[in-house]
Every structure is written in C-alpha cells, then in structure tokens.
Amino acid sequence: MTNPKNLIHHLNKHWEIITALARASLDLPAFEEQQVLRLISKHHPELDSEAVAAILRTLRKVDLLQLMSRTSHLQLNPLVQDFVRGLTHEHELGLSSVLKARVDAICQATAQLADGLQARDHDQMRRGATRLSELFRQITQQMDQDRHAILGLAEQAKANDAAMPIARRYQIVLDAYDQYVEPINEIMDSGPAGTFYRYLEDAERTLDAATDALSVQGGLYTHRQQLRHVAYQAKELRRFGRVVAQQCADTLLPLRGEIRLHNELSAAISRLLGRVRKRGLYNSLRARQADTDLPRWRVERGRRVGAGDEIRTLMAEARNFTPKIEVFPEELPGDPPELSAWVDEAALRHKLRADLPVPNLMVWLQQHYPLLPDPVLLRLYHDVVREPDWQACLQAQHTTTALQHHRVHYYPHRLEPQP
C-alpha cells in the first residue's frame, strides 16, 4: 500500500522530474523505461547510469510511477498527475456534459435544502448545504481548469507554423469552441433557456431563507455560519462564471473570426472585388448577368494612365543628353625615393649583419625603422634582399604585414650569413 508521507517526500525531492513527466503525459499516455531514464539524466546530468537507475527504482517503489497492466510501460500515478497539473495549470479541456450534470445537481441539492427547511430538519438542511458547497467547489475548480486549458489551446494554435492552412492550424480551436464553449454558453445563458444563473439564484434564496430560519429557531451558530459561507460561495460562483465565460469568448472568438475570413465565400468575394477594382463593375459582371441590366446606382469611371510633368522633363533631358568628353592625363613616371635621405645604409647593413640570421626581413625593417614611409621601406626591402653579403632564402609560407598605410601580402625572405 502506498505511504502518503513517503510519496509526498519524494514528490518534493524529484519535483522537476515529475513535472516534466506530467507535461509529457499530455501527449504520451505511457512511457518506456528508457524514456524515463533519459528524462532523469537530462535533469541530473552529473549522475552516472547507476544513480539514474536508482532514482527510477525509487519512483516506482514509492508509487509515483506505476507499471501499466498487460505491458511493461510506466505511467504517472493518476492522483499525482492531477495534483501536478492542477498546480502547474497544465490541464486538458474537460467535458461540457460533466459541468452540465453538476449544474443540474445544484437543483437537486437546493430541493433537499428546501425540504429540510420546510420540515425544520436541521440535519437535512446541513446535508443539503454541504452538498451545495461541494458542487460549488467542483464547478469552480473545473471552470478554472478549463479556462487555463483554453488559453493553452489558443497559444498552441498561434504558435503553429504560419504556412500551415488556417483551417488545419486552428482546427483544435474550432473543436474546443463547438464542443465546449457553445454548450457552456447555452448553460450560462441569462435568459429563460439558461440554467446556471437560475439554479444559483434559487440556491442563494434558499440558503438565505434557511439562515433566517435557523436564526429564528435558535439553531447552532456553526450551522448558520456554514449556510452563510455556502451562500457566499454561490455569489462568488456567479461572478466567476461570468468572468470565465467572457475570457474564453475573448480568447477563441478572434481566432474563430479569422478562420471565417478565410473560408470559400470570403475568398470568392475577395476575388470578385479584386476583378471589379481592376476591370470595372460593368466588365466584371457583364458575363454573369442574364437579361437584367446592372443596378442604376453603379458609376462607371474611366481610368487612364499618363506620365506626370516631372517624368516628361526627365525623359526630355535624357533624350537630349550629350556626354561630356573628359581628357585623362597621361601616366607620368615617378622617381624612386632616395634611400640616403631617409636612412643610413651603412649603419643599416652593419646592424643587420650583427642580427643575422633574420627570419623575416620585412618585420625586421618595420621594427628597427618604424617611421619610414611605405614606399621607402618596400624599396629598401628589395635592395637589401639582393645584397651579396648574406644569403636570402624565400620562405614557403604566405604571410601578411601591416605597414603605415598599406597591408602587404608576400612570401617572406629569411637572411642567413654566407657559409
């Protein structure tokens, strides 16, 4: 037999795993053992396979997970599943027939309370009030769960792929409206056909009359307090029912209206209006009319496309455009920069000979002469490479060096002393 304290303790300890299983149970009625193990590993990545398997055995031992009959699959304990869904608002839409049966039961409980009032039977009055209180609680709970379920269905429909056909995208919304919202609206109709508000009003009047009768007859204070609290529940349920019905309608009606905008009739009207805008009313309906003429209120407006004054001016200027001949100057040979004006070549060679071997001549020149202009540095590089005082070796790896104003891509030269 299940130990409730032990179950609640492990429910608190493994809350994340149980809530994940409760959400997954909306789509899967049962789980394979490997699926549960993967879910536990996802929430506890620091544990090894033995520890994960131990958690699964614990969940089965405390009856949080149950083995389904005639199969090896696991399911979440139904009581725990309802409890977790109630706290996390992960509900499925209930049945309108269940809510209708509970609303009809209000009438029977009210009759029981009225019979006890007429017979002055305090125990029967208390039993009727207790039954009404339980019905009010169940109806309130179901309406709250159904409200969250409808909001979830609407969000799920909006999150679907926009490229999906709209009838298929909002099919679950249409089903919820037809199977739940419409019957609930009929039950909550404030007119003669509705039963919800009428039964609640009868229950409130009977409860108030019973409270007054107990006050006159000298009934127990606890009994009068119980009747008064049940009357408060009835008043709150009337308000809560209006709020829930309005929220459900505000959530589903815009989506339902969007579907209606895309039905075949709307599409045909849109095509006809588009044809009228393009071709005119007479040309659009001439092939469809029989012996009757078009309505006399129609107005034919001819349309003609013409070029504006600005377009005409631009076209005239373009036709009379004559390109202007520009004479480009001839390329003049430039004198190479004189090295002697920028650097002492003898001192440079002496310093370079002392630093041999040099892995990259370009980097060496940039480090020792950072103020030289880029053309001077490049000419100095090519002159030094051809000097016979050392041996220049071209490297096989391509490299890039940023100078003052240019970025040079090249294969560097390595300088080594003559053998």
CSV table of C-alpha atoms in Angstrom, one decimal:
chain,number,residue,atom,x,y,z
A,1,MET,CA,0.0,0.0,0.0
A,2,THR,CA,1.2,3.5,-0.8
A,3,ASN,CA,2.6,5.5,2.1
A,4,PRO,CA,1.3,9.1,1.5
A,5,LYS,CA,4.1,10.7,3.6
A,6,ASN,CA,6.8,8.9,1.7
A,7,LEU,CA,5.2,9.7,-1.6
A,8,ILE,CA,4.9,13.4,-0.8
A,9,HIS,CA,8.6,13.4,0.4
A,10,HIS,CA,9.8,12.0,-2.9
A,11,LEU,CA,7.5,14.2,-4.9
A,12,ASN,CA,9.2,17.2,-3.3
A,13,LYS,CA,12.6,15.7,-3.8
A,14,HIS,CA,12.1,14.9,-7.5
A,15,TRP,CA,9.6,17.7,-8.4
A,16,GLU,CA,11.4,18.7,-11.7
A,17,ILE,CA,11.2,15.1,-13.0
A,18,ILE,CA,7.6,14.6,-12.0
A,19,THR,CA,6.5,17.9,-13.6
A,20,ALA,CA,8.3,17.0,-16.8
A,21,LEU,CA,6.6,13.7,-16.8
A,22,ALA,CA,3.2,15.4,-16.2
A,23,ARG,CA,3.7,17.7,-19.2
A,24,ALA,CA,4.9,14.8,-21.4
A,25,SER,CA,1.8,12.8,-20.4
A,26,LEU,CA,-0.4,15.2,-22.3
A,27,ASP,CA,1.0,13.6,-25.5
A,28,LEU,CA,2.1,10.2,-24.3
A,29,PRO,CA,-0.2,8.1,-22.1
A,30,ALA,CA,2.7,5.8,-21.1
A,31,PHE,CA,6.5,5.8,-21.1
A,32,GLU,CA,9.1,3.3,-21.8
A,33,GLU,CA,11.8,2.7,-19.2
A,34,GLN,CA,14.5,4.2,-21.4
A,35,GLN,CA,12.4,7.4,-22.0
A,36,VAL,CA,12.2,7.9,-18.2
A,37,LEU,CA,15.9,7.2,-17.8
A,38,ARG,CA,16.8,9.8,-20.4
A,39,LEU,CA,14.5,12.4,-18.8
A,40,ILE,CA,16.1,11.8,-15.4
A,41,SER,CA,19.6,12.1,-17.0
A,42,LYS,CA,18.5,15.4,-18.6
A,43,HIS,CA,17.6,16.9,-15.2
A,44,HIS,CA,20.6,15.4,-13.4
A,45,PRO,CA,23.5,15.3,-15.9
A,46,GLU,CA,26.0,15.0,-13.0
A,47,LEU,CA,24.8,11.5,-12.1
A,48,ASP,CA,26.0,8.2,-13.7
A,49,SER,CA,23.8,5.5,-15.1
A,50,GLU,CA,23.7,3.6,-11.8
A,51,ALA,CA,22.4,6.6,-9.9
A,52,VAL,CA,19.8,7.4,-12.6
A,53,ALA,CA,18.6,3.8,-12.4
A,54,ALA,CA,18.4,4.1,-8.6
A,55,ILE,CA,16.1,7.2,-8.9
A,56,LEU,CA,13.8,5.3,-11.3
A,57,ARG,CA,13.6,2.4,-8.9
A,58,THR,CA,12.8,4.8,-6.1
A,59,LEU,CA,10.0,6.4,-8.1
A,60,ARG,CA,8.5,3.0,-8.7
A,61,LYS,CA,8.9,2.0,-5.1
A,62,VAL,CA,7.0,5.0,-3.7
A,63,ASP,CA,4.3,4.6,-6.4
A,64,LEU,CA,5.0,7.8,-8.1
A,65,LEU,CA,5.4,5.7,-11.3
A,66,GLN,CA,3.2,2.7,-11.8
A,67,LEU,CA,3.5,-0.3,-14.1
A,68,MET,CA,0.7,-0.5,-16.5
A,69,SER,CA,-1.2,-3.8,-16.7
A,70,ARG,CA,-0.5,-6.1,-19.6
A,71,THR,CA,2.5,-4.1,-20.6
A,72,SER,CA,6.0,-3.1,-19.4
A,73,HIS,CA,5.4,0.6,-19.9
A,74,LEU,CA,5.2,3.0,-17.0
A,75,GLN,CA,2.6,5.7,-16.2
A,76,LEU,CA,2.5,8.5,-13.7
A,77,ASN,CA,0.3,8.0,-10.7
A,78,PRO,CA,-3.1,9.4,-11.7
A,79,LEU,CA,-3.6,11.2,-8.4
A,80,VAL,CA,-0.1,12.7,-8.6
A,81,GLN,CA,-0.7,13.6,-12.2
A,82,ASP,CA,-4.0,15.5,-11.4
A,83,PHE,CA,-2.2,17.2,-8.5
A,84,VAL,CA,0.8,18.4,-10.5
A,85,ARG,CA,-1.4,19.5,-13.4
A,86,GLY,CA,-3.6,21.5,-11.0
A,87,LEU,CA,-0.6,23.3,-9.6
A,88,THR,CA,1.2,24.0,-12.9
A,89,HIS,CA,-2.0,24.7,-14.8
A,90,GLU,CA,-1.3,22.1,-17.4
A,91,HIS,CA,-4.9,21.0,-17.9
A,92,GLU,CA,-6.8,19.3,-20.6
A,93,LEU,CA,-10.1,20.7,-21.6
A,94,GLY,CA,-12.9,19.0,-19.6
A,95,LEU,CA,-16.3,17.8,-20.8
A,96,SER,CA,-19.2,20.2,-21.0
A,97,SER,CA,-21.6,17.3,-20.1
A,98,VAL,CA,-19.8,16.9,-16.8
A,99,LEU,CA,-20.3,20.6,-16.0
A,100,LYS,CA,-23.9,20.4,-17.1
A,101,ALA,CA,-24.5,17.4,-14.8
A,102,ARG,CA,-23.0,19.3,-11.8
A,103,VAL,CA,-25.1,22.4,-12.6
A,104,ASP,CA,-28.2,20.1,-12.7
A,105,ALA,CA,-27.2,18.6,-9.4
A,106,ILE,CA,-27.4,22.1,-7.8
A,107,CYS,CA,-31.2,22.0,-8.4
A,108,GLN,CA,-31.4,18.6,-6.6
A,109,ALA,CA,-29.3,19.8,-3.6
A,110,THR,CA,-31.4,23.0,-3.4
A,111,ALA,CA,-34.6,20.9,-3.3
A,112,GLN,CA,-33.1,18.8,-0.5
A,113,LEU,CA,-32.3,22.0,1.4
A,114,ALA,CA,-35.8,23.4,0.8
A,115,ASP,CA,-37.3,20.1,2.1
A,116,GLY,CA,-35.3,20.3,5.2
A,117,LEU,CA,-36.3,23.9,5.7
A,118,GLN,CA,-40.0,23.1,5.3
A,119,ALA,CA,-39.7,20.1,7.7
A,120,ARG,CA,-37.5,22.1,10.1
A,121,ASP,CA,-35.0,19.3,9.9
A,122,HIS,CA,-31.6,20.9,10.7
A,123,ASP,CA,-29.6,17.8,9.8
A,124,GLN,CA,-31.2,17.6,6.3
A,125,MET,CA,-30.6,21.3,5.9
A,126,ARG,CA,-26.9,20.9,6.8
A,127,ARG,CA,-26.5,17.9,4.4
A,128,GLY,CA,-28.1,19.9,1.6
A,129,ALA,CA,-25.8,22.9,2.3
A,130,THR,CA,-22.7,20.6,2.4
A,131,ARG,CA,-23.7,19.1,-0.9
A,132,LEU,CA,-24.2,22.5,-2.4
A,133,SER,CA,-20.8,23.6,-1.1
A,134,GLU,CA,-19.1,20.6,-2.7
A,135,LEU,CA,-20.8,21.2,-6.0
A,136,PHE,CA,-19.8,24.9,-6.0
A,137,ARG,CA,-16.2,23.9,-5.3
A,138,GLN,CA,-16.2,21.3,-8.1
A,139,ILE,CA,-17.7,23.7,-10.6
A,140,THR,CA,-15.3,26.4,-9.7
A,141,GLN,CA,-12.3,24.1,-10.0
A,142,GLN,CA,-13.5,22.7,-13.3
A,143,MET,CA,-14.2,26.1,-14.8
A,144,ASP,CA,-10.7,27.4,-13.7
A,145,GLN,CA,-9.0,24.3,-15.2
A,146,ASP,CA,-11.0,24.7,-18.4
A,147,ARG,CA,-10.1,28.4,-18.7
A,148,HIS,CA,-6.3,27.5,-18.4
A,149,ALA,CA,-6.8,24.7,-20.9
A,150,ILE,CA,-8.5,27.0,-23.5
A,151,LEU,CA,-5.7,29.6,-23.1
A,152,GLY,CA,-3.2,26.9,-23.7
A,153,LEU,CA,-5.0,25.7,-26.8
A,154,ALA,CA,-5.1,29.2,-28.2
A,155,GLU,CA,-1.4,29.7,-27.5
A,156,GLN,CA,-0.6,26.4,-29.1
A,157,ALA,CA,-2.6,27.3,-32.2
A,158,LYS,CA,-0.9,30.7,-32.5
A,159,ALA,CA,2.5,29.0,-32.2
A,160,ASN,CA,1.9,26.7,-35.1
A,161,ASP,CA,3.6,27.2,-38.4
A,162,ALA,CA,2.1,30.2,-40.3
A,163,ALA,CA,2.5,28.4,-43.6
A,164,MET,CA,0.0,25.7,-42.4
A,165,PRO,CA,-3.5,26.0,-43.8
A,166,ILE,CA,-5.5,28.1,-41.4
A,167,ALA,CA,-8.3,25.6,-41.1
A,168,ARG,CA,-5.9,22.9,-40.0
A,169,ARG,CA,-3.9,25.4,-37.8
A,170,TYR,CA,-7.0,26.4,-35.8
A,171,GLN,CA,-8.8,23.0,-36.0
A,172,ILE,CA,-8.3,22.4,-32.3
A,173,VAL,CA,-9.7,25.8,-31.5
A,174,LEU,CA,-12.8,25.2,-33.6
A,175,ASP,CA,-13.3,21.8,-31.9
A,176,ALA,CA,-13.0,23.5,-28.4
A,177,TYR,CA,-15.5,26.2,-29.4
A,178,ASP,CA,-18.1,23.8,-30.8
A,179,GLN,CA,-17.7,21.1,-28.2
A,180,TYR,CA,-17.2,23.2,-25.0
A,181,VAL,CA,-17.7,26.9,-25.3
A,182,GLU,CA,-21.1,26.8,-27.2
A,183,PRO,CA,-22.7,24.3,-24.7
A,184,ILE,CA,-21.3,26.3,-21.8
A,185,ASN,CA,-22.7,29.5,-23.2
A,186,GLU,CA,-26.1,27.8,-23.5
A,187,ILE,CA,-25.9,26.7,-19.9
A,188,MET,CA,-24.9,30.1,-18.7
A,189,ASP,CA,-27.5,32.0,-20.8
A,190,SER,CA,-29.1,34.6,-18.6
A,191,GLY,CA,-32.4,34.1,-20.4
A,192,PRO,CA,-35.1,31.6,-19.8
A,193,ALA,CA,-33.2,28.8,-21.6
A,194,GLY,CA,-30.2,29.1,-19.3
A,195,THR,CA,-30.0,27.0,-16.1
A,196,PHE,CA,-26.7,28.1,-14.4
A,197,TYR,CA,-27.7,31.5,-13.1
A,198,ARG,CA,-31.3,30.5,-12.4
A,199,TYR,CA,-30.2,27.5,-10.3
A,200,LEU,CA,-27.7,29.6,-8.4
A,201,GLU,CA,-30.3,32.3,-7.7
A,202,ASP,CA,-32.6,29.6,-6.3
A,203,ALA,CA,-29.8,28.2,-4.2
A,204,GLU,CA,-29.0,31.7,-2.8
A,205,ARG,CA,-32.6,32.4,-1.9
A,206,THR,CA,-33.0,29.0,-0.2
A,207,LEU,CA,-29.7,29.5,1.7
A,208,ASP,CA,-30.7,32.9,2.9
A,209,ALA,CA,-34.1,31.6,3.9
A,210,ALA,CA,-32.5,28.7,5.8
A,211,THR,CA,-30.1,31.1,7.6
A,212,ASP,CA,-33.0,33.3,8.7
A,213,ALA,CA,-35.0,30.3,9.8
A,214,LEU,CA,-32.1,29.0,11.9
A,215,SER,CA,-31.7,32.4,13.5
A,216,VAL,CA,-35.4,32.5,14.4
A,217,GLN,CA,-35.5,28.9,15.6
A,218,GLY,CA,-32.3,29.3,17.6
A,219,GLY,CA,-30.1,27.0,15.6
A,220,LEU,CA,-26.4,26.5,16.3
A,221,TYR,CA,-24.1,29.2,15.4
A,222,THR,CA,-21.9,26.8,13.4
A,223,HIS,CA,-24.8,25.7,11.3
A,224,ARG,CA,-25.8,29.3,10.5
A,225,GLN,CA,-22.1,30.1,9.7
A,226,GLN,CA,-22.0,27.1,7.4
A,227,LEU,CA,-25.1,28.3,5.5
A,228,ARG,CA,-23.7,31.8,5.2
A,229,HIS,CA,-20.4,30.6,3.8
A,230,VAL,CA,-22.2,28.4,1.2
A,231,ALA,CA,-24.3,31.5,0.2
A,232,TYR,CA,-21.1,33.4,-0.3
A,233,GLN,CA,-19.8,30.6,-2.5
A,234,ALA,CA,-22.9,30.8,-4.7
A,235,LYS,CA,-22.5,34.6,-5.1
A,236,GLU,CA,-18.8,34.2,-5.9
A,237,LEU,CA,-19.5,31.4,-8.4
A,238,ARG,CA,-22.0,33.6,-10.3
A,239,ARG,CA,-19.3,36.3,-10.7
A,240,PHE,CA,-16.6,33.7,-11.5
A,241,GLY,CA,-18.8,32.1,-14.2
A,242,ARG,CA,-19.3,35.4,-16.0
A,243,VAL,CA,-15.5,36.1,-15.9
A,244,VAL,CA,-14.5,32.7,-17.2
A,245,ALA,CA,-17.2,32.8,-20.0
A,246,GLN,CA,-16.0,36.2,-21.1
A,247,GLN,CA,-12.3,35.3,-21.1
A,248,CYS,CA,-13.0,32.1,-23.1
A,249,ALA,CA,-15.0,34.1,-25.6
A,250,ASP,CA,-12.4,36.8,-25.9
A,251,THR,CA,-9.7,34.2,-26.5
A,252,LEU,CA,-11.5,32.0,-29.0
A,253,LEU,CA,-13.8,34.4,-30.9
A,254,PRO,CA,-11.0,36.3,-32.7
A,255,LEU,CA,-9.4,33.1,-33.9
A,256,ARG,CA,-12.8,31.8,-35.0
A,257,GLY,CA,-13.4,35.1,-36.8
A,258,GLU,CA,-10.0,34.8,-38.5
A,259,ILE,CA,-11.0,31.4,-39.8
A,260,ARG,CA,-14.3,32.7,-41.2
A,261,LEU,CA,-12.4,35.4,-43.1
A,262,HIS,CA,-10.6,32.7,-45.0
A,263,ASN,CA,-13.5,30.5,-45.9
A,264,GLU,CA,-14.6,29.9,-49.5
A,265,LEU,CA,-17.3,32.6,-49.5
A,266,SER,CA,-14.9,35.2,-48.3
A,267,ALA,CA,-12.3,34.1,-50.9
A,268,ALA,CA,-14.9,34.3,-53.7
A,269,ILE,CA,-16.0,37.8,-52.6
A,270,SER,CA,-12.4,38.9,-52.4
A,271,ARG,CA,-11.7,37.6,-56.0
A,272,LEU,CA,-14.8,39.4,-57.3
A,273,LEU,CA,-13.9,42.7,-55.6
A,274,GLY,CA,-10.4,42.4,-57.0
A,275,ARG,CA,-11.8,41.9,-60.5
A,276,VAL,CA,-14.1,44.9,-60.1
A,277,ARG,CA,-11.2,47.1,-59.0
A,278,LYS,CA,-9.1,46.1,-62.0
A,279,ARG,CA,-11.6,45.9,-64.8
A,280,GLY,CA,-14.6,47.9,-63.6
A,281,LEU,CA,-18.0,46.9,-62.5
A,282,TYR,CA,-19.5,46.6,-66.0
A,283,ASN,CA,-16.8,44.5,-67.5
A,284,SER,CA,-16.6,42.3,-64.4
A,285,LEU,CA,-20.4,41.5,-64.2
A,286,ARG,CA,-21.3,41.6,-67.9
A,287,ALA,CA,-20.6,37.9,-68.5
A,288,ARG,CA,-22.6,37.0,-65.4
A,289,GLN,CA,-25.8,39.0,-65.9
A,290,ALA,CA,-28.7,37.4,-67.7
A,291,ASP,CA,-31.5,39.6,-69.0
A,292,THR,CA,-31.3,42.3,-66.3
A,293,ASP,CA,-29.2,45.3,-66.6
A,294,LEU,CA,-26.8,46.4,-64.0
A,295,PRO,CA,-28.1,48.4,-61.0
A,296,ARG,CA,-28.7,52.0,-61.7
A,297,TRP,CA,-26.7,53.2,-58.8
A,298,ARG,CA,-23.5,52.0,-60.5
A,299,VAL,CA,-21.0,54.6,-61.6
A,300,GLU,CA,-18.5,53.9,-64.4
A,301,ARG,CA,-15.2,55.8,-64.0
A,302,GLY,CA,-12.7,55.5,-66.8
A,303,ARG,CA,-9.1,55.1,-65.9
A,304,ARG,CA,-6.2,56.3,-68.0
A,305,VAL,CA,-2.5,56.1,-67.1
A,306,GLY,CA,-0.4,59.1,-68.1
A,307,ALA,CA,3.0,60.4,-67.4
A,308,GLY,CA,3.5,63.3,-65.0
A,309,ASP,CA,5.3,66.6,-65.7
A,310,GLU,CA,8.4,65.6,-63.8
A,311,ILE,CA,8.7,62.3,-65.7
A,312,ARG,CA,8.3,64.2,-69.0
A,313,THR,CA,11.1,66.7,-68.0
A,314,LEU,CA,13.4,63.8,-67.1
A,315,MET,CA,12.7,62.0,-70.3
A,316,ALA,CA,13.3,65.1,-72.4
A,317,GLU,CA,16.6,65.7,-70.6
A,318,ALA,CA,17.6,62.1,-71.2
A,319,ARG,CA,16.8,62.2,-74.9
A,320,ASN,CA,18.9,65.4,-75.3
A,321,PHE,CA,21.8,64.2,-73.2
A,322,THR,CA,25.2,64.5,-74.7
A,323,PRO,CA,28.1,63.0,-72.8
A,324,LYS,CA,31.0,65.4,-72.0
A,325,ILE,CA,34.4,64.3,-73.2
A,326,GLU,CA,36.9,64.3,-70.4
A,327,VAL,CA,40.7,64.1,-71.2
A,328,PHE,CA,42.5,61.9,-68.8
A,329,PRO,CA,46.2,62.8,-68.1
A,330,GLU,CA,48.9,60.5,-69.2
A,331,GLU,CA,50.7,58.4,-66.6
A,332,LEU,CA,53.9,60.1,-65.6
A,333,PRO,CA,56.9,58.1,-64.4
A,334,GLY,CA,57.7,58.7,-60.8
A,335,ASP,CA,61.2,58.9,-59.5
A,336,PRO,CA,62.1,56.3,-56.9
A,337,PRO,CA,62.6,57.6,-53.4
A,338,GLU,CA,66.2,58.2,-52.5
A,339,LEU,CA,67.2,56.0,-49.6
A,340,SER,CA,70.1,58.2,-48.5
A,341,ALA,CA,67.6,60.9,-47.5
A,342,TRP,CA,65.8,58.6,-45.1
A,343,VAL,CA,68.3,56.0,-43.7
A,344,ASP,CA,72.0,55.5,-43.3
A,345,GLU,CA,72.6,52.4,-45.4
A,346,ALA,CA,76.0,51.6,-44.0
A,347,ALA,CA,74.7,51.6,-40.4
A,348,LEU,CA,71.6,49.5,-41.5
A,349,ARG,CA,73.9,46.8,-43.1
A,350,HIS,CA,76.1,46.8,-40.1
A,351,LYS,CA,73.2,46.3,-37.7
A,352,LEU,CA,71.6,43.7,-40.0
A,353,ARG,CA,74.8,41.7,-40.2
A,354,ALA,CA,75.0,41.7,-36.4
A,355,ASP,CA,71.4,40.4,-36.1
A,356,LEU,CA,71.8,37.5,-38.6
A,357,PRO,CA,70.0,35.2,-39.0
A,358,VAL,CA,66.8,37.2,-39.6
A,359,PRO,CA,63.6,35.1,-40.0
A,360,ASN,CA,61.6,37.8,-41.7
A,361,LEU,CA,63.3,40.8,-43.3
A,362,MET,CA,60.1,42.8,-43.6
A,363,VAL,CA,59.3,42.5,-39.9
A,364,TRP,CA,62.9,43.4,-39.0
A,365,LEU,CA,62.9,46.6,-41.1
A,366,GLN,CA,59.5,47.6,-39.6
A,367,GLN,CA,60.7,47.1,-36.0
A,368,HIS,CA,64.0,49.0,-36.5
A,369,TYR,CA,62.7,51.7,-38.8
A,370,PRO,CA,59.0,52.2,-37.9
A,371,LEU,CA,58.9,55.8,-39.2
A,372,LEU,CA,59.9,55.1,-42.8
A,373,PRO,CA,57.2,55.7,-45.4
A,374,ASP,CA,55.8,52.6,-47.0
A,375,PRO,CA,57.4,53.2,-50.5
A,376,VAL,CA,60.8,53.7,-48.9
A,377,LEU,CA,60.5,50.7,-46.7
A,378,LEU,CA,59.5,48.5,-49.7
A,379,ARG,CA,62.3,49.7,-51.9
A,380,LEU,CA,64.8,49.2,-49.0
A,381,TYR,CA,63.5,45.6,-48.6
A,382,HIS,CA,64.1,44.8,-52.3
A,383,ASP,CA,67.6,46.3,-52.2
A,384,VAL,CA,68.7,44.5,-49.1
A,385,VAL,CA,67.4,41.1,-50.3
A,386,ARG,CA,69.8,41.4,-53.4
A,387,GLU,CA,72.9,42.2,-51.3
A,388,PRO,CA,75.7,39.6,-51.7
A,389,ASP,CA,76.9,40.0,-48.1
A,390,TRP,CA,74.3,37.4,-46.9
A,391,GLN,CA,72.1,34.6,-48.2
A,392,ALA,CA,68.4,35.3,-48.8
A,393,CYS,CA,66.0,32.3,-48.7
A,394,LEU,CA,62.4,32.7,-49.8
A,395,GLN,CA,60.0,31.0,-47.4
A,396,ALA,CA,57.2,28.7,-48.5
A,397,GLN,CA,54.6,30.1,-46.1
A,398,HIS,CA,52.5,33.1,-47.1
A,399,THR,CA,52.2,35.9,-44.6
A,400,THR,CA,50.8,39.4,-44.2
A,401,THR,CA,52.4,42.5,-42.6
A,402,ALA,CA,50.6,45.8,-41.9
A,403,LEU,CA,52.7,48.9,-42.7
A,404,GLN,CA,51.7,52.5,-42.0
A,405,HIS,CA,49.2,52.9,-44.9
A,406,HIS,CA,49.2,49.5,-46.6
A,407,ARG,CA,48.9,45.8,-45.9
A,408,VAL,CA,51.5,43.7,-47.7
A,409,HIS,CA,50.8,40.0,-48.6
A,410,TYR,CA,54.0,38.2,-49.5
A,411,TYR,CA,56.3,35.3,-49.1
A,412,PRO,CA,59.0,36.5,-46.6
A,413,HIS,CA,62.7,36.3,-47.0
A,414,ARG,CA,65.0,34.8,-44.4
A,415,LEU,CA,68.5,36.2,-44.2
A,416,GLU,CA,71.4,34.0,-43.1
A,417,PRO,CA,75.2,34.6,-43.1
A,418,GLN,CA,77.2,33.4,-46.1
A,419,PRO,CA,78.6,29.9,-45.5
